[in-house]
Coordinates of C-alpha atoms (C1' of nucleotides) in Angstrom, one line a residue:
Chain A
M1 CA 306.8 148.4 60.4
S2 CA 305.5 151.7 59.3
T3 CA 308.2 154.2 60.3
V4 CA 307.0 155.6 63.6
K5 CA 309.3 156.0 66.6
G6 CA 311.6 153.4 65.2
I7 CA 309.2 150.8 66.6
K8 CA 307.6 148.4 64.2
Q9 CA 303.9 149.1 64.0
V10 CA 301.1 147.3 62.3
P11 CA 299.9 149.3 59.3
I12 CA 296.5 150.8 59.8
T13 CA 295.7 152.7 56.6
I14 CA 296.2 151.6 53.0
A15 CA 298.9 154.2 52.6
E16 CA 300.8 152.7 55.5
R17 CA 300.5 149.2 54.1
V18 CA 301.7 150.4 50.6
F19 CA 304.5 152.2 52.3
D20 CA 305.7 149.0 54.0
S21 CA 305.5 147.1 50.7
L22 CA 307.4 149.7 48.8
C23 CA 309.9 150.1 51.6
Q24 CA 310.6 146.4 51.4
A25 CA 310.8 146.4 47.6
I26 CA 313.3 149.2 47.6
V27 CA 315.5 147.9 50.4
T28 CA 315.8 144.5 48.7
G29 CA 316.4 146.1 45.4
K30 CA 313.3 144.7 43.8
I31 CA 312.8 148.3 42.7
P32 CA 316.4 149.2 41.8
A33 CA 318.3 152.2 43.1
G34 CA 317.9 155.3 40.8
S35 CA 314.8 154.0 39.0
K36 CA 311.8 156.2 38.6
I37 CA 308.6 155.7 40.5
S38 CA 305.6 155.7 38.3
E39 CA 302.5 156.6 40.2
P40 CA 299.9 155.2 37.8
E41 CA 301.9 152.0 37.4
L42 CA 302.3 151.2 41.1
A43 CA 298.8 152.3 41.9
K44 CA 297.5 149.7 39.5
Y45 CA 300.0 147.1 40.8
Y46 CA 299.0 147.5 44.4
E47 CA 295.3 148.1 43.5
V48 CA 295.0 151.4 45.3
S49 CA 294.2 154.9 44.3
R50 CA 296.9 157.3 43.4
A51 CA 296.1 159.4 46.5
S52 CA 297.1 156.5 48.8
L53 CA 300.1 155.8 46.7
R54 CA 301.2 159.4 46.8
D55 CA 300.8 159.4 50.6
A56 CA 303.1 156.3 50.7
I57 CA 305.6 158.0 48.5
G58 CA 305.6 161.0 50.8
R59 CA 306.6 158.6 53.7
L60 CA 309.3 157.1 51.6
E61 CA 310.7 160.5 51.0
A62 CA 310.6 161.2 54.8
C63 CA 312.8 158.2 55.4
N64 CA 315.1 159.1 52.6
L65 CA 314.4 156.2 50.3
V66 CA 313.2 158.3 47.4
I67 CA 313.7 161.8 46.2
R68 CA 310.9 163.8 44.9
R69 CA 311.0 166.7 42.5
P70 CA 308.0 168.9 42.0
N71 CA 306.0 168.2 38.8
V72 CA 308.5 165.5 37.9
G73 CA 308.0 162.7 40.3
A74 CA 309.9 160.4 42.7
S75 CA 313.0 158.3 42.1
V76 CA 314.5 155.7 44.3
V77 CA 317.6 157.2 45.9
S78 CA 320.9 156.2 44.5
L79 CA 323.9 157.1 46.7
S80 CA 327.2 158.0 45.2
D81 CA 330.3 156.5 47.0
E82 CA 330.8 159.8 48.8
E83 CA 327.2 159.9 50.0
L84 CA 327.4 156.4 51.3
L85 CA 330.5 157.3 53.3
E86 CA 328.7 160.4 54.6
I87 CA 326.2 158.2 56.2
Y88 CA 329.0 156.4 58.1
T89 CA 330.2 159.7 59.4
V90 CA 326.7 160.6 60.7
R91 CA 326.4 157.1 62.2
E92 CA 329.7 157.6 64.0
A93 CA 328.3 160.7 65.7
L94 CA 324.9 159.4 66.5
E95 CA 325.6 155.8 67.4
G96 CA 328.6 156.9 69.4
M97 CA 326.3 159.0 71.5
A98 CA 323.8 156.2 71.6
A99 CA 326.4 153.9 73.0
R100 CA 327.3 156.4 75.7
Q101 CA 323.7 156.8 76.7
A102 CA 323.1 153.0 76.5
A103 CA 326.0 152.5 79.0
E104 CA 324.2 154.9 81.4
H105 CA 320.6 153.8 80.9
M106 CA 320.3 150.2 79.9
N107 CA 319.0 147.9 82.6
E108 CA 320.4 144.6 83.6
K109 CA 317.9 142.6 81.6
E110 CA 318.6 144.5 78.4
L111 CA 322.3 144.1 78.9
D112 CA 321.8 140.4 79.3
E113 CA 319.8 140.2 76.1
L114 CA 322.4 142.2 74.2
Q115 CA 325.1 139.9 75.4
S116 CA 323.3 136.8 74.3
L117 CA 322.6 138.5 71.0
L118 CA 326.3 139.0 70.7
E119 CA 327.1 135.3 71.3
M120 CA 324.6 134.3 68.6
E121 CA 326.0 136.8 66.3
S122 CA 329.4 135.1 66.2
Q123 CA 327.8 132.0 64.7
A124 CA 324.6 132.7 63.0
N125 CA 325.3 135.5 60.6
S126 CA 321.7 136.7 60.7
N127 CA 320.8 139.3 58.1
D128 CA 317.9 140.6 60.2
I129 CA 319.0 144.0 61.3
N130 CA 316.3 144.1 63.9
S131 CA 318.1 141.6 65.9
D132 CA 321.6 143.0 65.5
F133 CA 324.0 144.5 68.0
H134 CA 323.8 148.1 66.8
Y135 CA 320.1 148.1 66.8
G136 CA 320.1 146.8 70.4
I137 CA 322.3 149.7 71.5
V138 CA 320.1 152.3 69.8
I139 CA 317.0 150.9 71.5
G140 CA 318.9 150.8 74.8
C141 CA 319.9 154.5 74.7
K142 CA 316.5 155.6 76.0
N143 CA 316.7 158.8 74.0
N144 CA 313.6 158.7 71.8
R145 CA 314.8 161.5 69.5
L146 CA 318.1 159.7 68.9
K147 CA 316.2 156.5 68.3
R148 CA 313.9 158.1 65.8
L149 CA 316.7 159.8 63.8
L150 CA 318.6 156.5 63.5
C151 CA 315.6 154.2 63.0
D152 CA 313.4 156.4 60.9
D153 CA 315.9 158.4 58.8
L154 CA 319.0 156.2 58.4
Y155 CA 317.9 152.7 59.2
H156 CA 316.2 152.0 55.9
L157 CA 319.0 153.5 53.9
M158 CA 321.5 151.4 55.8
R159 CA 319.5 148.2 55.2
M160 CA 319.3 149.1 51.5
Y161 CA 323.0 149.4 51.0
R162 CA 323.9 146.6 53.3
Y163 CA 321.7 144.5 51.0
Q164 CA 323.4 145.9 47.9
L165 CA 327.0 145.6 49.1
G166 CA 326.5 142.3 50.9
R167 CA 327.1 143.2 54.5
E168 CA 330.7 144.3 54.5
S169 CA 332.2 141.2 52.9
G170 CA 334.8 139.7 55.2
R171 CA 335.1 141.9 58.2
T172 CA 332.9 139.9 60.5
S173 CA 335.7 138.6 62.7
S174 CA 337.3 141.9 63.6
A175 CA 333.9 143.6 63.8
S176 CA 332.7 140.9 66.2
K177 CA 335.7 141.5 68.4
E178 CA 335.0 145.2 68.4
H179 CA 331.4 144.5 69.4
G180 CA 332.8 142.5 72.3
L181 CA 334.9 145.5 73.5
I182 CA 331.8 147.8 73.3
M183 CA 329.8 145.2 75.3
D184 CA 332.4 145.3 78.0
A185 CA 332.2 149.0 78.2
L186 CA 328.5 148.8 78.5
L187 CA 328.8 146.3 81.3
D188 CA 331.2 148.6 83.0
R189 CA 328.7 151.4 82.7
D190 CA 331.5 153.4 81.1
G191 CA 329.7 155.7 78.8
E192 CA 332.8 157.6 77.6
M193 CA 334.6 154.4 76.7
A194 CA 331.5 153.0 75.0
E195 CA 331.2 156.0 72.8
L196 CA 334.9 156.0 72.0
L197 CA 334.9 152.4 71.0
M198 CA 331.7 152.7 69.0
R199 CA 333.1 155.6 67.1
R200 CA 336.3 153.7 66.3
H201 CA 334.3 150.7 65.3
I202 CA 332.1 152.6 62.8
R203 CA 335.2 154.5 61.5
K204 CA 336.8 151.2 60.8
S205 CA 333.7 150.0 59.0
R206 CA 333.8 153.2 57.0
K207 CA 337.4 152.6 56.0
H208 CA 336.6 149.1 55.0
I209 CA 333.7 150.2 52.8
E210 CA 336.0 152.8 51.4
M211 CA 338.5 150.1 50.3
L212 CA 335.7 148.0 48.8
L213 CA 334.5 150.9 46.8
I214 CA 338.0 151.7 45.5
N215 CA 338.5 148.1 44.5
K216 CA 335.1 148.0 42.9
A217 CA 336.0 150.9 40.7
S218 CA 338.8 148.9 39.0
Chain B
M1 CA 312.1 177.5 52.4
S2 CA 310.3 174.2 51.7
T3 CA 312.5 171.7 53.6
V4 CA 314.8 170.2 51.0
K5 CA 318.5 169.6 51.6
G6 CA 318.4 172.3 54.3
I7 CA 318.6 174.9 51.6
K8 CA 315.8 177.4 51.3
Q9 CA 313.8 176.7 48.1
V10 CA 311.1 178.6 46.5
P11 CA 307.8 176.7 46.9
I12 CA 306.6 175.3 43.6
T13 CA 303.4 173.5 44.4
I14 CA 300.5 174.6 46.5
A15 CA 301.3 171.9 49.0
E16 CA 304.8 173.4 49.4
R17 CA 303.5 176.9 49.8
V18 CA 301.0 175.7 52.5
F19 CA 303.7 173.8 54.2
D20 CA 305.9 176.9 54.4
S21 CA 303.0 178.9 55.9
L22 CA 302.1 176.2 58.4
C23 CA 305.7 175.8 59.3
Q24 CA 306.0 179.5 60.1
A25 CA 302.7 179.5 62.0
I26 CA 303.8 176.6 64.2
V27 CA 307.3 177.9 64.8
T28 CA 306.1 181.3 65.9
G29 CA 303.4 179.8 68.1
K30 CA 300.5 181.2 66.0
I31 CA 299.3 177.6 66.0
P32 CA 300.1 176.6 69.6
A33 CA 302.0 173.6 70.7
G34 CA 299.8 170.6 71.3
S35 CA 296.8 172.0 69.4
K36 CA 295.0 169.8 67.0
I37 CA 295.2 170.4 63.3
S38 CA 291.8 170.5 61.6
E39 CA 292.0 169.7 58.0
P40 CA 288.7 171.2 56.9
E41 CA 289.3 174.4 58.9
L42 CA 292.8 175.0 57.5
A43 CA 291.9 174.0 54.0
K44 CA 289.3 176.7 54.0
Y45 CA 291.6 179.2 55.7
Y46 CA 294.3 178.8 53.0
E47 CA 291.7 178.3 50.3
V48 CA 293.2 175.0 49.1
S49 CA 291.8 171.5 48.8
R50 CA 292.2 169.0 51.6
A51 CA 294.5 167.0 49.4
S52 CA 297.0 169.7 49.2
L53 CA 296.7 170.4 52.9
R54 CA 297.2 166.8 53.8
D55 CA 300.3 166.8 51.6
A56 CA 301.6 169.8 53.6
I57 CA 300.8 168.0 56.9
G58 CA 302.8 165.0 55.7
R59 CA 305.8 167.3 55.2
L60 CA 305.2 168.8 58.6
E61 CA 305.3 165.3 60.1
A62 CA 308.6 164.6 58.2
C63 CA 310.2 167.6 59.9
N64 CA 308.8 166.6 63.3
L65 CA 306.5 169.6 63.8
V66 CA 303.4 167.6 64.0
I67 CA 302.4 164.1 65.1
R68 CA 299.9 162.1 63.1
R69 CA 297.8 159.3 64.3
P70 CA 295.9 157.2 61.8
N71 CA 292.2 158.0 61.6
V72 CA 292.6 160.6 64.3
G73 CA 294.6 163.4 62.8
A74 CA 297.6 165.6 63.3
S75 CA 298.5 167.7 66.4
V76 CA 301.3 170.2 66.8
V77 CA 304.1 168.6 68.6
S78 CA 304.5 169.5 72.3
L79 CA 307.8 168.5 73.8
S80 CA 308.1 167.6 77.5
D81 CA 311.1 169.0 79.3
E82 CA 312.9 165.6 78.9
E83 CA 312.2 165.6 75.1
L84 CA 313.5 169.1 74.8
L85 CA 316.7 168.1 76.5
E86 CA 317.0 165.0 74.3
I87 CA 317.3 167.3 71.4
Y88 CA 320.3 169.0 72.9
T89 CA 322.0 165.6 73.4
V90 CA 321.4 164.8 69.7
R91 CA 322.7 168.2 68.7
E92 CA 325.8 167.7 70.8
A93 CA 326.6 164.6 68.7
L94 CA 325.7 166.0 65.3
E95 CA 326.9 169.5 65.6
G96 CA 330.1 168.3 67.3
M97 CA 330.7 166.2 64.2
A98 CA 329.7 169.1 62.0
A99 CA 332.3 171.4 63.7
R100 CA 335.0 168.7 63.2
Q101 CA 334.2 168.5 59.5
A102 CA 333.8 172.2 59.1
A103 CA 337.3 172.7 60.4
E104 CA 338.6 170.3 57.7
H105 CA 336.5 171.4 54.8
M106 CA 335.5 175.1 55.0
N107 CA 337.3 177.3 52.6
E108 CA 338.9 180.7 53.5
K109 CA 336.0 182.7 52.2
E110 CA 333.5 180.8 54.3
L111 CA 335.7 181.2 57.4
D112 CA 335.9 184.9 56.8
E113 CA 332.1 185.2 56.5
L114 CA 331.6 183.1 59.6
Q115 CA 334.0 185.3 61.5
S116 CA 332.2 188.5 60.5
L117 CA 329.0 186.9 61.4
L118 CA 330.4 186.3 64.8
E119 CA 331.4 189.9 65.2
M120 CA 327.9 191.1 64.3
E121 CA 326.4 188.5 66.7
S122 CA 328.0 190.2 69.7
Q123 CA 326.0 193.4 69.1
A124 CA 322.9 192.8 67.1
N125 CA 321.2 189.9 68.8
S126 CA 319.4 188.9 65.6
N127 CA 316.8 186.2 66.0
D128 CA 317.1 185.0 62.4
I129 CA 318.6 181.6 62.8
N130 CA 319.6 181.5 59.2
S131 CA 322.3 184.0 59.9
D132 CA 323.5 182.4 63.1
F133 CA 326.8 180.8 64.0
H134 CA 325.7 177.3 64.4
Y135 CA 323.9 177.3 61.1
G136 CA 327.0 178.6 59.4
I137 CA 329.1 175.7 60.7
V138 CA 326.5 173.1 59.7
I139 CA 326.5 174.5 56.2
G140 CA 330.3 174.5 56.2
C141 CA 330.7 170.9 57.1
K142 CA 330.1 169.8 53.5
N143 CA 328.4 166.6 54.6
N144 CA 325.0 166.8 52.9
R145 CA 323.5 164.0 55.0
L146 CA 324.5 165.7 58.2
K147 CA 323.2 169.0 56.9
R148 CA 319.9 167.4 56.0
L149 CA 319.5 165.7 59.4
L150 CA 320.2 169.0 61.2
C151 CA 318.3 171.3 58.9
D152 CA 315.3 169.2 57.9
D153 CA 314.7 167.2 61.0
L154 CA 315.8 169.4 64.0
Y155 CA 316.1 173.0 62.7
H156 CA 312.4 173.7 62.8
L157 CA 311.9 172.2 66.2
M158 CA 314.8 174.2 67.5
R159 CA 313.4 177.4 66.1
M160 CA 310.1 176.6 67.6
Y161 CA 311.3 176.1 71.1
R162 CA 313.8 178.9 70.9
Y163 CA 310.9 181.1 70.1
Q164 CA 308.9 179.7 73.0
L165 CA 311.6 179.9 75.6
G166 CA 313.0 183.2 74.4
R167 CA 316.5 182.3 73.1
E168 CA 318.2 181.1 76.3
S169 CA 317.6 184.2 78.4
G170 CA 320.8 185.6 79.6
R171 CA 323.6 183.3 78.5
T172 CA 324.6 185.4 75.4
S173 CA 327.8 186.6 76.9
S174 CA 329.3 183.3 77.8
A175 CA 327.9 181.7 74.7
S176 CA 329.5 184.3 72.5
K177 CA 332.9 183.6 74.2
E178 CA 332.4 179.9 73.5
H179 CA 331.6 180.7 69.9
G180 CA 334.9 182.6 69.7
L181 CA 336.8 179.6 70.9
I182 CA 335.2 177.3 68.3
M183 CA 336.0 179.9 65.7
D184 CA 339.6 179.8 66.7
A185 CA 339.7 176.0 66.3
L186 CA 338.2 176.3 62.9
L187 CA 340.8 178.8 61.8
D188 CA 343.5 176.4 63.2
R189 CA 341.9 173.7 61.1
D190 CA 341.8 171.7 64.3
G191 CA 338.8 169.4 63.8
E192 CA 339.2 167.5 67.0
M193 CA 339.3 170.7 69.1
A194 CA 336.4 172.1 67.2
E195 CA 334.3 169.1 67.9
L196 CA 335.3 169.1 71.6
L197 CA 334.5 172.7 72.0
M198 CA 331.2 172.5 70.2
R199 CA 330.1 169.6 72.3
R200 CA 331.0 171.4 75.5
H201 CA 329.2 174.5 74.3
I202 CA 326.0 172.6 73.5
R203 CA 326.3 170.7 76.8
K204 CA 326.5 174.0 78.6
S205 CA 323.4 175.3 76.8
R206 CA 321.7 172.1 77.7
K207 CA 322.5 172.6 81.4
H208 CA 321.3 176.2 81.2
I209 CA 318.0 175.2 79.7
E210 CA 317.7 172.5 82.3
M211 CA 318.1 175.1 85.0
L212 CA 315.5 177.3 83.3
L213 CA 313.0 174.5 83.2
I214 CA 313.6 173.6 86.9
N215 CA 313.0 177.2 87.9
K216 CA 310.0 177.5 85.6
A217 CA 308.4 174.5 87.4
S218 CA 308.3 176.5 90.7
Chain C
dA1 C1' 273.3 159.9 89.6
dT2 C1' 276.4 157.2 87.0
dT3 C1' 277.4 154.0 83.7
dG4 C1' 276.6 152.0 79.3
dA5 C1' 274.9 151.6 74.8
dA6 C1' 273.1 153.7 70.5
dA7 C1' 272.4 157.1 67.4
dG8 C1' 274.1 161.2 65.3
dT9 C1' 277.8 164.3 63.9
dA10 C1' 282.3 165.5 62.5
dT11 C1' 286.8 164.3 60.8
dT12 C1' 289.9 161.5 58.4
dG13 C1' 291.0 158.1 54.6
dT14 C1' 290.2 156.9 49.8
dC15 C1' 288.7 157.4 45.3
dG16 C1' 288.1 159.0 40.3
dA17 C1' 288.2 163.0 37.4
dC18 C1' 290.2 167.3 35.8
dA19 C1' 294.0 170.8 35.4
dA20 C1' 298.8 172.0 35.0
dT21 C1' 303.3 170.7 34.0
dA22 C1' 306.8 168.0 31.9
dT23 C1' 308.4 164.7 28.4
dG24 C1' 308.7 162.9 23.7
dT25 C1' 308.0 163.4 18.7
dG26 C1' 307.7 165.5 14.4
dT27 C1' 308.3 169.3 11.5
dT28 C1' 310.4 173.4 9.7
dG29 C1' 314.1 176.5 9.0
dA30 C1' 318.8 177.7 8.6
Chain D
dT1 C1' 322.7 167.9 9.5
dC2 C1' 321.4 170.2 13.4
dA3 C1' 318.6 173.4 16.2
dA4 C1' 314.5 175.2 17.6
dC5 C1' 309.7 175.5 17.7
dA6 C1' 305.1 173.4 17.9
dC7 C1' 302.3 169.6 18.8
dA8 C1' 300.9 165.3 21.1
dT9 C1' 301.3 162.3 24.9
dA10 C1' 302.1 161.0 29.6
dT11 C1' 302.7 162.1 34.4
dT12 C1' 302.1 164.9 38.3
dG13 C1' 299.3 168.2 41.1
dT14 C1' 294.8 169.5 42.6
dC15 C1' 290.0 169.1 43.4
dG16 C1' 285.3 167.7 45.2
dA17 C1' 282.7 163.7 46.6
dC18 C1' 282.1 159.4 49.0
dA19 C1' 283.4 155.8 52.5
dA20 C1' 285.3 154.5 56.9
dT21 C1' 286.5 155.7 61.4
dA22 C1' 286.5 158.5 65.6
dC23 C1' 284.1 161.6 68.6
dT24 C1' 279.8 163.6 70.9
dT25 C1' 275.4 163.6 72.6
dT26 C1' 271.4 161.4 74.0
dC27 C1' 268.9 158.1 76.3
dA28 C1' 268.0 154.2 79.1
dA29 C1' 268.9 151.0 82.8
dT30 C1' 270.8 149.8 87.1

DNA sequence: ATTGAAAGTATTGTCGACAATATGTGTTGA
DNA sequence: TCAACACATATTGTCGACAATACTTTCAAT
C-alpha cells in the first residue's frame, strides 16, 4: 500500500516495505496500542538498518499510527475513548462532503459497482475495508485532497480500531439500511441529501460506539 | 513551530530546526513552488548532514509541502487551480465542523479574545495567520484530531498560497462582515448556525478565488 | 539529422559508527 | 525510609561513506 494518494502502491524502497509491514502489524494489533517502538529491536527483526527503519517510523507518524517524542522515541498510538469519538466527528464532516461530491461526480459505472458492492455487503460481512461502501464513496468524490486526508491520515487509524473493537458489534442491519438510503441519494444525484444522510449515518455509528464504550467501562 | 498538534513547539532536534526553516522558506516562496529539492545542496547550506535534512524533508512531506518520489527526490508542491479549489472544499467541511464545535465548547474568555481579535482585524490587516479569526475558531473547537488535520495538514499549504495569491485581494470588507455573523453565532452558542455560516463564508472565498484564477488566466 | 545505446555523472537510498540524550541503578545523606 | 545525586546503561540523533538508481552526455548507426 505505502500511503500515497490513498491508492495502494507497490513499495519501492526498503523504508516503504518496512512501513507497510509495520503498518499491518500495528493495525492488526500484533504490535499492541501504546507499546514502545524499539528501533534497534525492529531493525534487527526486519534485517534493515536503523536509517531505513527510522524512515518507516516517520511515515507511520505521518499517518498517525505512532507518536514520536524527540530523544525519547516512538510509541504506537493509543486512543482514549474521547479521541476515538473525535475521529467520528471528523469523519462526519469529511465523509459527508465526500458523499456530496460523489453524488455530483461519480460516473454510471462507478455507481453500478458501488451498488453491487452494497448487495454483497448485506451477506458477506467482509472485513476488507478496501472493498467497503465508505471507501467506495471516498474514491468516487474525485477530490484528491479529500481522498488523501481520509485515506492517508484517518484510514489506518480507523482500520486499527475497527480491528480492536470488532467492527461495531451488532449494528450491521441498520447500518446496511442507512447505506441503502445513501446509495439512493447518489443515484438521484442529490448531493445535499447524500451529505445529510452520510452525516446522520456516521453520527449514529458514533452514538453506537459511545454506548459500547460506556458498557465496556463497567 | 515544528508541526505537532498544531501548537507551535520549540524545535529540539536538528531535523526539527531545519524543518522549520524549510517550511518558512517554502511558504514565503523563497524556495519556489514546483522547484526540486536538492539534498546535497541544502545540507551544505544549512550545515547539517543529509540524514537530518532527509528527516526534515519527510516532515515536509507529511504536511503536504513537498512531494517525494522514490529514487528521484522531493519537489516543492505546486497546486493546479483545481487542486487549490479542492482545499477550499475540504476547509468548508472541516472548518464548518470546527465552528459548530467551537460554539459548543469555547469558554467565555476565549470568546472574548476572539471578539477582540475580530475588532483588530478590521483595521490592522495583519498577515500573521496565527492571530487570525479562522485559526482562533479551530483552536476553540477542542477537538484535537480536527485541530491537527487543519493545522498540520492544511495550514502550511494555505499559508503558502495565501502568500502567493496575496490574501484574497479585495474581499476583506465582506469577509469581515461574515466573520462578524459567525462570531454572533458563537456567542449565541448556536453550533448549527455557526457551521452554516462558516461553510457559506468559505464557499464565498472559494468563489472569489475561482474568479481571480479565471481572470489571471487571461 | 535524428534516434538509440552506452558510458559517465550526479542524486538518492542504505549502512555502520559515533555523539548526545534519556533511562535505570546504586549510593549517600538527611 | 526516603530523597537526591552520581554513575552506568541503553536508546535516539547525527554523521560520513558506500551502494543503487536516475539523469546527462557522448557517440554511433540508420
